[in-house]
Coordinates of C-alpha atoms in Angstrom, one line a residue:
M1 CA 64.7 -3.9 134.6
T2 CA 65.9 -0.9 134.1
A3 CA 63.3 1.8 133.1
K4 CA 63.7 3.4 129.8
R5 CA 63.7 7.0 129.1
I6 CA 61.2 8.8 126.4
N7 CA 60.1 12.1 125.3
L8 CA 56.3 12.2 124.5
A9 CA 54.7 14.5 121.8
L10 CA 51.0 14.7 122.1
Q11 CA 48.8 16.0 119.3
G12 CA 45.7 17.9 119.7
G13 CA 42.1 16.7 118.6
G14 CA 39.4 17.7 120.6
A15 CA 37.7 15.3 122.5
H16 CA 39.7 12.6 120.6
G17 CA 42.5 13.6 123.3
A18 CA 40.9 11.1 125.5
F19 CA 43.0 8.5 123.3
T20 CA 45.8 10.1 124.4
W21 CA 44.8 10.1 128.2
G22 CA 44.6 6.0 127.5
V23 CA 48.1 5.7 126.1
L24 CA 49.6 8.2 128.9
D25 CA 47.7 5.8 131.2
Y26 CA 48.9 2.4 130.3
F27 CA 52.6 4.2 129.8
L28 CA 52.3 5.1 133.4
E29 CA 50.7 2.1 134.6
D30 CA 53.5 0.0 132.9
N31 CA 56.3 1.5 134.7
R32 CA 59.1 0.6 132.2
F33 CA 59.6 4.0 131.3
V34 CA 60.7 7.4 132.6
I35 CA 59.1 10.4 130.7
D36 CA 62.0 13.3 130.4
G37 CA 59.9 15.4 128.2
L38 CA 56.2 16.4 127.1
T39 CA 55.6 18.5 124.4
G40 CA 51.5 19.2 123.4
T41 CA 49.2 21.2 121.5
S42 CA 45.6 22.0 122.2
A43 CA 44.0 18.9 123.8
G44 CA 47.5 17.3 124.0
A45 CA 48.8 20.6 126.0
M46 CA 45.8 20.0 128.5
N47 CA 47.0 16.3 128.8
A48 CA 50.5 17.4 129.5
V49 CA 49.9 20.0 131.9
V50 CA 47.4 17.9 133.9
L51 CA 49.9 14.8 134.0
A52 CA 52.9 17.5 135.1
S53 CA 50.7 18.7 138.1
G54 CA 49.4 15.3 139.4
F55 CA 53.0 13.9 138.8
Q56 CA 54.6 16.6 140.5
E57 CA 51.9 16.2 143.7
N58 CA 51.9 12.3 143.9
G59 CA 54.1 10.7 141.1
V60 CA 52.6 8.2 138.5
D61 CA 49.6 7.7 141.0
G62 CA 48.9 11.4 140.9
A63 CA 49.3 11.8 136.8
R64 CA 47.0 9.1 136.6
E65 CA 44.1 10.1 139.0
K66 CA 44.7 13.7 137.7
L67 CA 44.0 13.0 133.9
E68 CA 41.1 10.7 134.9
E69 CA 39.7 13.6 136.9
F70 CA 40.1 16.0 134.0
W71 CA 38.6 14.1 131.6
R72 CA 35.8 13.1 133.8
Q73 CA 35.1 16.9 134.3
V74 CA 35.1 17.6 130.6
S75 CA 32.2 15.2 130.3
Q76 CA 30.3 16.8 133.2
H77 CA 30.5 20.2 131.8
A78 CA 29.7 18.8 128.1
F79 CA 26.5 17.4 129.8
L80 CA 24.9 20.7 130.2
S81 CA 25.9 21.8 127.0
P82 CA 23.0 22.2 124.1
I83 CA 25.3 20.6 121.6
K84 CA 24.6 16.9 121.5
R85 CA 24.3 13.9 119.5
S86 CA 20.7 13.7 117.9
P87 CA 18.3 10.4 118.5
I88 CA 19.5 9.8 114.9
D89 CA 23.2 9.5 115.6
I90 CA 22.3 7.9 118.9
A91 CA 20.0 5.0 117.1
L92 CA 22.7 4.5 114.4
G93 CA 25.4 3.9 117.0
H94 CA 27.3 7.1 115.7
W95 CA 29.3 8.8 118.0
S96 CA 29.4 11.6 115.6
L97 CA 26.7 14.8 115.9
D98 CA 26.5 14.8 112.2
F99 CA 22.6 14.6 112.3
S100 CA 22.4 17.1 115.4
P101 CA 20.1 20.1 114.8
S102 CA 22.1 22.0 117.6
F103 CA 25.5 21.4 116.2
L104 CA 24.6 22.1 112.8
A105 CA 23.1 25.3 113.8
F106 CA 26.3 26.1 115.7
E107 CA 28.5 25.2 112.8
L108 CA 26.7 27.2 110.3
L109 CA 26.9 30.3 112.8
S110 CA 30.5 29.9 112.9
R111 CA 31.0 30.2 109.3
F112 CA 29.1 33.6 109.2
S113 CA 29.7 35.0 112.7
S114 CA 32.9 35.5 114.5
P115 CA 33.3 34.6 118.5
Y116 CA 33.8 38.1 119.4
E117 CA 29.8 38.7 118.0
F118 CA 28.2 35.1 119.0
N119 CA 30.2 34.8 122.5
P120 CA 31.1 38.1 123.5
L121 CA 31.7 37.1 127.0
N122 CA 34.4 34.8 125.8
I123 CA 32.7 32.1 127.7
N124 CA 34.9 28.8 127.9
P125 CA 33.8 26.1 130.1
L126 CA 37.2 24.5 129.7
R127 CA 38.9 27.1 131.2
D128 CA 37.2 26.4 134.1
V129 CA 38.3 22.6 134.1
V130 CA 41.9 23.4 133.4
E131 CA 41.9 25.9 136.2
S132 CA 40.4 23.8 138.9
I133 CA 42.2 20.6 138.1
V134 CA 45.7 22.0 137.5
D135 CA 47.8 23.4 140.2
F136 CA 50.3 25.7 138.1
D137 CA 52.4 26.3 141.0
R138 CA 53.4 22.7 141.2
V139 CA 53.8 22.6 137.3
H140 CA 56.7 25.3 137.8
R141 CA 58.2 23.5 140.6
C142 CA 58.2 20.1 138.1
S143 CA 61.9 19.1 137.9
K144 CA 61.5 15.6 136.9
L145 CA 60.3 16.4 133.4
K146 CA 60.5 19.0 131.1
L147 CA 57.2 20.6 129.7
F148 CA 56.4 22.6 126.3
V149 CA 53.2 23.9 125.4
A150 CA 52.7 25.7 122.0
A151 CA 50.7 28.4 120.6
T152 CA 50.4 30.4 117.4
N153 CA 51.1 34.0 117.7
V154 CA 48.4 36.0 115.7
F155 CA 50.5 38.9 115.0
T156 CA 53.8 37.2 113.6
G157 CA 52.3 33.9 112.6
K158 CA 54.9 32.2 114.3
I159 CA 55.1 29.4 116.9
R160 CA 55.6 30.4 120.9
V161 CA 56.6 27.4 123.0
F162 CA 56.0 27.7 126.9
S163 CA 58.3 25.9 129.2
E164 CA 57.4 24.3 132.2
K165 CA 58.4 27.5 134.3
D166 CA 56.3 29.7 132.3
V167 CA 53.2 27.6 131.3
T168 CA 50.0 29.5 132.6
L169 CA 46.4 29.0 132.3
D170 CA 46.4 31.5 129.5
A171 CA 49.0 29.9 127.9
V172 CA 47.3 26.2 127.7
M173 CA 43.8 27.8 126.8
A174 CA 45.9 30.0 123.8
S175 CA 47.3 26.3 122.7
A176 CA 43.5 25.0 122.4
C177 CA 42.3 28.4 121.2
L178 CA 40.3 27.6 117.6
P179 CA 39.8 31.0 116.1
H180 CA 36.3 30.3 114.7
L181 CA 35.3 29.2 118.1
F182 CA 36.9 31.3 120.7
Q183 CA 38.6 35.0 120.9
A184 CA 42.0 35.1 120.8
V185 CA 44.1 34.7 124.1
E186 CA 46.2 37.9 125.0
I187 CA 49.3 37.1 126.4
D188 CA 52.0 40.0 127.2
G189 CA 50.0 42.2 125.3
E190 CA 49.6 40.0 121.9
P191 CA 46.7 37.4 120.7
Y192 CA 47.5 33.9 120.4
W193 CA 45.5 31.1 118.6
D194 CA 45.9 27.3 118.5
G195 CA 49.3 25.8 118.3
G196 CA 48.4 23.3 115.8
Y197 CA 48.7 25.9 112.9
M198 CA 52.5 26.0 113.6
G199 CA 53.1 22.9 115.4
N200 CA 51.0 20.0 116.2
P201 CA 52.7 19.2 118.6
P202 CA 56.2 21.0 118.2
I203 CA 59.2 18.3 118.9
Y204 CA 62.2 20.3 118.4
P205 CA 62.2 21.7 122.0
L206 CA 62.8 17.9 123.1
F207 CA 66.0 17.9 120.9
Y208 CA 67.5 20.8 122.5
N209 CA 66.2 20.5 126.1
T210 CA 66.6 16.7 126.9
G211 CA 69.0 14.4 126.3
T212 CA 66.9 11.6 125.5
P213 CA 66.9 10.6 121.6
D214 CA 63.7 8.9 121.8
V215 CA 60.5 10.7 120.8
V216 CA 57.4 8.9 121.2
L217 CA 54.3 10.8 118.8
I218 CA 51.0 9.7 119.9
Q219 CA 49.0 10.3 117.0
I220 CA 45.6 11.5 116.5
N221 CA 45.2 12.8 113.2
P222 CA 45.7 10.6 110.4
I223 CA 48.4 11.5 107.9
E224 CA 47.3 9.3 105.1
R225 CA 43.6 8.6 104.1
R226 CA 43.2 6.4 101.0
E227 CA 40.0 7.9 99.7
T228 CA 38.7 11.1 97.6
P229 CA 36.6 13.2 100.3
K230 CA 33.6 14.4 98.2
T231 CA 31.0 15.8 100.9
A232 CA 31.5 19.3 102.1
R233 CA 32.0 17.8 105.6
E234 CA 34.5 15.4 104.3
I235 CA 36.5 17.9 102.7
L236 CA 36.6 20.3 105.6
N237 CA 37.7 17.7 107.6
R238 CA 40.7 16.6 105.4
L239 CA 41.8 20.0 105.0
N240 CA 42.1 20.2 108.9
E241 CA 43.8 17.0 109.0
I242 CA 46.0 18.1 106.0
T243 CA 46.9 21.7 107.9
F244 CA 47.3 20.5 111.6
N245 CA 50.0 17.9 110.4
S246 CA 51.8 20.2 108.1
T247 CA 54.5 21.3 110.4
L248 CA 54.9 17.7 112.1
L249 CA 55.9 16.5 108.6
R250 CA 58.2 19.2 107.9
E251 CA 59.7 18.5 111.5
L252 CA 59.9 14.9 110.8
R253 CA 61.7 15.6 107.2
A254 CA 64.2 17.5 109.0
V255 CA 65.1 14.5 111.6
D256 CA 65.3 12.1 108.8
F257 CA 67.8 14.5 106.8
V258 CA 70.1 15.2 110.0
S259 CA 70.0 11.3 110.8
R260 CA 71.3 10.7 107.0
L261 CA 73.9 13.1 107.5
I262 CA 75.2 11.5 111.0
E263 CA 75.0 8.1 109.2
D264 CA 77.0 9.2 106.5
G265 CA 79.6 10.7 108.9
K266 CA 78.9 14.3 107.6
L267 CA 77.9 15.2 111.0
S268 CA 79.5 13.9 114.4
Q269 CA 77.3 12.5 116.7
D270 CA 79.4 13.9 119.5
E271 CA 77.8 17.4 118.5
Y272 CA 74.6 16.2 117.1
M273 CA 72.2 13.7 118.8
K274 CA 70.7 11.1 116.6
V275 CA 67.0 10.9 117.0
F276 CA 64.7 8.1 117.2
I277 CA 61.1 8.7 116.1
H278 CA 58.2 6.1 117.3
R279 CA 54.7 6.5 117.1
V280 CA 51.3 5.4 118.8
T281 CA 48.4 5.4 116.8
T282 CA 45.3 3.2 116.0
D283 CA 43.2 2.6 112.8
E284 CA 40.3 2.8 115.3
L285 CA 40.3 6.5 114.8
K286 CA 40.0 7.0 111.4
P287 CA 36.3 6.1 111.0
L288 CA 35.3 8.7 113.3
Q289 CA 34.0 12.0 112.1
A290 CA 35.3 15.3 112.8
S291 CA 32.1 16.1 114.6
S292 CA 33.1 13.7 117.3
K293 CA 35.6 15.5 118.3
V294 CA 33.1 17.9 120.2
N295 CA 31.3 14.6 121.8
A296 CA 32.4 14.5 125.5
E297 CA 30.0 12.0 126.6
W298 CA 31.5 10.0 129.2
A299 CA 30.7 6.7 127.3
F300 CA 32.5 8.1 124.1
L301 CA 35.6 9.2 126.2
K302 CA 36.2 5.9 127.9
E303 CA 36.0 4.0 124.8
L304 CA 38.6 6.4 123.3
K305 CA 40.6 5.6 126.5
A306 CA 40.3 2.1 125.9
M307 CA 41.5 2.4 122.4
G308 CA 44.6 4.5 123.5
R309 CA 45.4 1.7 126.3
R310 CA 45.1 -1.0 123.4
A311 CA 47.3 0.8 121.3
A312 CA 50.1 1.6 123.7
E313 CA 49.8 -2.2 124.8
T314 CA 50.2 -3.3 121.1
W315 CA 53.2 -0.9 120.6
I316 CA 55.1 -1.6 124.0
D317 CA 55.0 -5.3 123.0
S318 CA 56.2 -5.0 119.3
H319 CA 58.8 -1.8 120.0
F320 CA 60.0 -2.0 123.5
D321 CA 63.4 -3.4 122.6
D322 CA 64.0 -0.8 119.9
I323 CA 63.9 2.3 122.3
G324 CA 67.4 3.4 122.4
K325 CA 68.4 1.7 119.4
R326 CA 66.5 2.8 116.3
S327 CA 63.3 4.4 115.0
T328 CA 60.3 2.5 114.8
V329 CA 58.9 4.9 112.2
D330 CA 60.4 4.7 108.6
L331 CA 60.6 8.5 108.3
R332 CA 62.1 8.3 104.8
G333 CA 59.5 5.8 103.5
E334 CA 56.4 7.7 104.9
F335 CA 57.7 11.3 104.9
G336 CA 60.5 11.3 102.4

């Protein structure tokens, strides 16, 4: 069987990025796909550069090994953090930190103090993890797949997309820089924040830089919830989900608009590529509280990985034959 070519778009979402790890691991293991392009933001950007580095070093096996090594190191660094689940959370079987005194204290501090005040040394353990795992020289030499990492320019409010040729450690950290937690990352004399504000993830680089029409979105943040948030934490969580999905929704509407013009004969398919959108996600993520995004316990990360593998297997079984033929997401029905 000839492997099918796909592009992957990886959302950010803190520790929930381990779900994406599971999806990637299954896709790589399945061996029926060739990845042409990867675009990612925040945790999605980290998954993307780790995969690219490992792939350039030792193909599919190298990519899978690097991803596991990355998430294991994330967990090991988190073990030393004072921000952990409370005995109440553990007793209730919650992966959230909603009853953790250290988490609640830090959450309160971050609302009244900036990272320039409570973290003047700009300490970020994730930076050390990425630096130890990713060989950026290998990423720059990666010729078998296109890589795109997004960050938000603080001065202009515009998105900046770094390609595999100019992705650096700073670019990855900028892509994951939540402004209430970390100081802005300076690149070329300009400050950058989390790319999710302007693209979570951006998918347009895939249209312009690969000839592959199929884009598989690995979605962490739910677009729709059918209940009204009522507590302060629920409201903040839903606002964050809406904010970080807004630019993605605009891009998907644009894809649908161009597709309709092609179908109606108003645009030539010789000049415009009809894009097929697919999505791997799971309802298992929806019950998880926002605070679980900072929970990097190994048991939790492994559970998220298992969710990702199950979701990937289900999606491939249902939609493998659709790759190259049609979208498996009803863009008009969901986002029109």
